[in-house]
Short mmCIF file of C-alpha atoms in Angstrom, two decimals:
data_model
loop_
_atom_site.label_atom_id
_atom_site.label_comp_id
_atom_site.label_asym_id
_atom_site.label_seq_id
_atom_site.Cartn_x
_atom_site.Cartn_y
_atom_site.Cartn_z
CA MET A 1 51.32 113.28 40.02
CA GLU A 2 53.08 110.15 41.59
CA LEU A 3 54.11 112.39 44.55
CA LEU A 4 50.55 113.61 45.00
CA ALA A 5 49.12 110.08 44.54
CA HIS A 6 51.15 108.98 47.60
CA ASP A 7 50.43 112.04 49.79
CA GLU A 8 49.50 111.13 53.32
CA ASP A 9 46.60 113.50 53.22
CA ARG A 10 43.37 111.86 51.97
CA VAL A 11 42.11 115.28 50.81
CA VAL A 12 45.01 115.74 48.39
CA ARG A 13 44.38 112.21 46.98
CA ARG A 14 40.80 112.70 46.65
CA PHE A 15 41.19 115.98 44.80
CA LEU A 16 43.61 114.18 42.49
CA THR A 17 41.02 111.63 41.63
CA GLU A 18 38.32 114.30 41.13
CA SER A 19 40.18 116.70 38.90
CA CYS A 20 43.04 114.90 37.23
CA ASP A 21 42.32 112.79 34.19
CA ASP A 22 45.73 111.14 34.60
CA ALA A 23 45.11 109.86 38.09
CA PRO A 24 46.50 106.27 38.33
CA ALA A 25 44.12 103.22 38.62
CA TYR A 26 45.49 102.10 42.01
CA LEU A 27 44.74 105.50 43.45
CA LEU A 28 41.15 105.48 42.12
CA LEU A 29 40.58 102.17 43.74
CA GLU A 30 42.08 103.29 47.03
CA VAL A 31 39.96 106.40 47.09
CA TRP A 32 36.85 104.52 45.99
CA SER A 33 37.31 102.30 49.17
CA TRP A 34 36.49 105.28 51.49
CA TRP A 35 34.91 108.05 49.45
CA SER A 36 31.59 107.88 47.68
CA GLY A 37 31.89 111.05 45.55
CA SER A 38 30.73 114.62 45.70
CA PHE A 39 28.12 116.85 44.04
CA SER A 40 30.92 118.75 42.30
CA PHE A 41 32.17 115.66 40.59
CA PRO A 42 29.43 113.16 40.34
CA GLY A 43 30.46 109.54 39.78
CA ARG A 44 34.12 110.03 40.57
CA PRO A 45 36.17 108.05 41.14
CA ARG A 46 34.11 105.19 39.61
CA ASN A 47 33.47 106.94 36.30
CA HIS A 48 36.97 108.16 36.01
CA PRO A 49 38.50 107.03 32.61
CA ASN A 50 41.35 105.32 34.44
CA PHE A 51 39.12 103.42 36.87
CA PRO A 52 39.86 99.73 36.42
CA ARG A 53 37.24 97.79 34.34
CA HIS A 54 38.87 94.42 34.27
CA ASP A 55 40.21 91.90 36.78
CA LEU A 56 37.64 93.03 39.30
CA LEU A 57 36.54 89.53 40.15
CA ARG A 58 39.57 89.30 42.44
CA PHE A 59 37.54 91.46 44.88
CA ALA A 60 34.66 89.08 45.19
CA GLU A 61 36.01 87.94 48.57
CA ASP A 62 37.20 91.30 49.85
CA PRO A 63 36.30 91.93 53.45
CA GLN A 64 35.37 95.52 52.61
CA PRO A 65 31.86 95.68 51.12
CA ARG A 66 32.46 98.73 48.93
CA ILE A 67 35.42 96.79 47.25
CA ARG A 68 33.59 93.50 47.14
CA LEU A 69 30.67 94.91 45.03
CA LEU A 70 33.17 95.94 42.27
CA ALA A 71 33.37 92.23 41.41
CA LEU A 72 29.91 92.60 39.72
CA ASP A 73 31.28 95.12 37.30
CA ASP A 74 33.79 92.68 35.81
CA SER A 75 32.73 91.41 32.41
CA ALA A 76 33.59 87.96 33.53
CA SER A 77 31.24 88.03 36.45
CA SER A 78 28.25 85.65 36.48
CA ALA A 79 24.61 85.36 37.54
CA SER A 80 25.84 82.91 40.22
CA LEU A 81 27.96 85.82 41.82
CA VAL A 82 24.89 88.05 41.52
CA GLU A 83 22.92 85.41 43.47
CA ARG A 84 25.55 84.95 46.01
CA PHE A 85 25.82 88.71 46.59
CA SER A 86 22.02 88.90 46.93
CA ARG A 87 22.55 87.15 50.23
CA ASP A 88 25.53 89.21 51.33
CA PRO A 89 25.44 90.44 54.89
CA ASP A 90 26.06 94.05 53.69
CA ALA A 91 23.06 95.95 52.39
CA GLN A 92 25.15 98.04 49.92
CA VAL A 93 26.26 94.82 48.34
CA ARG A 94 22.81 93.29 48.24
CA SER A 95 21.47 96.54 46.79
CA ARG A 96 23.91 96.26 43.90
CA ALA A 97 22.92 92.69 43.33
CA ALA A 98 19.16 93.62 43.49
CA ALA A 99 19.74 96.08 40.74
CA ASP A 100 21.65 93.71 38.47
CA PRO A 101 19.62 92.39 35.44
CA ARG A 102 21.10 88.89 35.96
CA LEU A 103 19.28 88.55 39.19
CA SER A 104 16.82 85.60 39.26
CA PRO A 105 13.11 86.36 39.55
CA GLU A 106 13.03 84.38 42.88
CA SER A 107 15.82 86.63 44.31
CA ALA A 108 14.19 89.76 43.12
CA ALA A 109 10.94 88.82 44.77
CA ARG A 110 12.82 87.99 48.13
CA LEU A 111 14.81 91.29 47.92
CA ALA A 112 11.76 93.32 47.27
CA HIS A 113 10.94 92.74 50.94
CA ASP A 114 14.51 93.11 52.32
CA ALA A 115 15.00 94.80 55.72
CA ASP A 116 17.04 97.60 54.02
CA TYR A 117 15.14 100.26 52.00
CA ARG A 118 17.97 100.60 49.39
CA VAL A 119 17.83 96.78 48.74
CA ARG A 120 14.03 96.83 48.45
CA ARG A 121 14.07 99.90 46.11
CA SER A 122 16.60 98.23 43.73
CA ALA A 123 14.72 94.96 43.63
CA ARG A 124 11.35 96.68 43.16
CA GLN A 125 12.78 98.35 40.03
CA ASN A 126 14.41 95.42 38.70
CA PRO A 127 12.82 93.95 35.45
CA ALA A 128 13.53 90.50 36.84
CA LEU A 129 10.73 91.00 39.41
CA PRO A 130 7.84 88.76 38.28
CA PRO A 131 4.48 90.49 37.64
CA LYS A 132 2.79 88.35 40.33
CA ASP A 133 5.14 90.03 42.83
CA LEU A 134 5.25 93.50 41.11
CA ILE A 135 1.47 94.13 40.94
CA PRO A 136 0.86 93.91 44.62
CA LEU A 137 3.74 96.30 45.27
CA LEU A 138 2.10 98.79 42.78
CA LEU A 139 -1.06 98.65 44.98
CA ASP A 140 0.69 99.20 48.21
CA GLU A 141 1.20 102.95 49.14
CA HIS A 142 4.54 102.14 50.77
CA SER A 143 6.07 100.40 47.73
CA ALA A 144 4.14 101.98 44.79
CA GLU A 145 6.57 104.67 44.01
CA ASP A 146 9.65 102.22 43.72
CA ALA A 147 7.55 99.60 41.87
CA ALA A 148 6.17 102.16 39.38
CA GLN A 149 9.66 102.70 38.15
CA ASN A 150 10.02 99.11 37.12
CA PRO A 151 10.35 98.92 33.27
CA SER A 152 8.67 95.52 33.06
CA ILE A 153 5.24 96.64 34.37
CA PRO A 154 2.68 94.79 32.20
CA THR A 155 1.05 96.91 29.57
CA PRO A 156 -2.49 96.31 30.88
CA VAL A 157 -1.45 97.28 34.40
CA MET A 158 0.21 100.43 33.05
CA HIS A 159 -2.93 101.40 31.07
CA ARG A 160 -5.13 100.74 34.25
CA MET A 161 -2.74 103.00 36.33
CA ILE A 162 -3.02 105.74 33.67
CA SER A 163 -6.81 105.46 33.67
CA LEU A 164 -7.04 105.67 37.43
CA ALA A 165 -4.64 108.63 37.53
CA ALA A 166 -6.59 110.47 34.81
CA ALA A 167 -9.88 109.95 36.69
CA ARG A 168 -8.41 111.70 39.70
CA VAL A 169 -7.46 114.86 37.83
#
């Protein structure tokens, strides 16, 4: 396995992370930096049993956005890191921060109008989004689908939505 883990061919290293339960952690991180997974092996390499789960805060300053966002998965990460990443120049990092339950309500409201659709979608679905910001999104045809997936929709609003939907049938 060590021989294959150091093979110069990326495809060999990728297949190793997909199908080998003994793939080493360093290889999983390396492949994660350039491969987002496949339909055949959803979630790999991130959901691989050997993927590192600790000491990920060291990546918070990494110049590569895909690596930087791993810092949020460290159990020692904090709400302040989520807030900092909510202003990251990279949309992928902002999107990951927008989905984090530690995000402040103010940042969720700001990110619900981000320029990038992935960031907007994540923020609109985050329970931290205050009702005063969520309800107008539910009423807007451009944001309603994302906002309707927010688990913190107030009960009276949900009942009203159901009533309106039932009346259209």
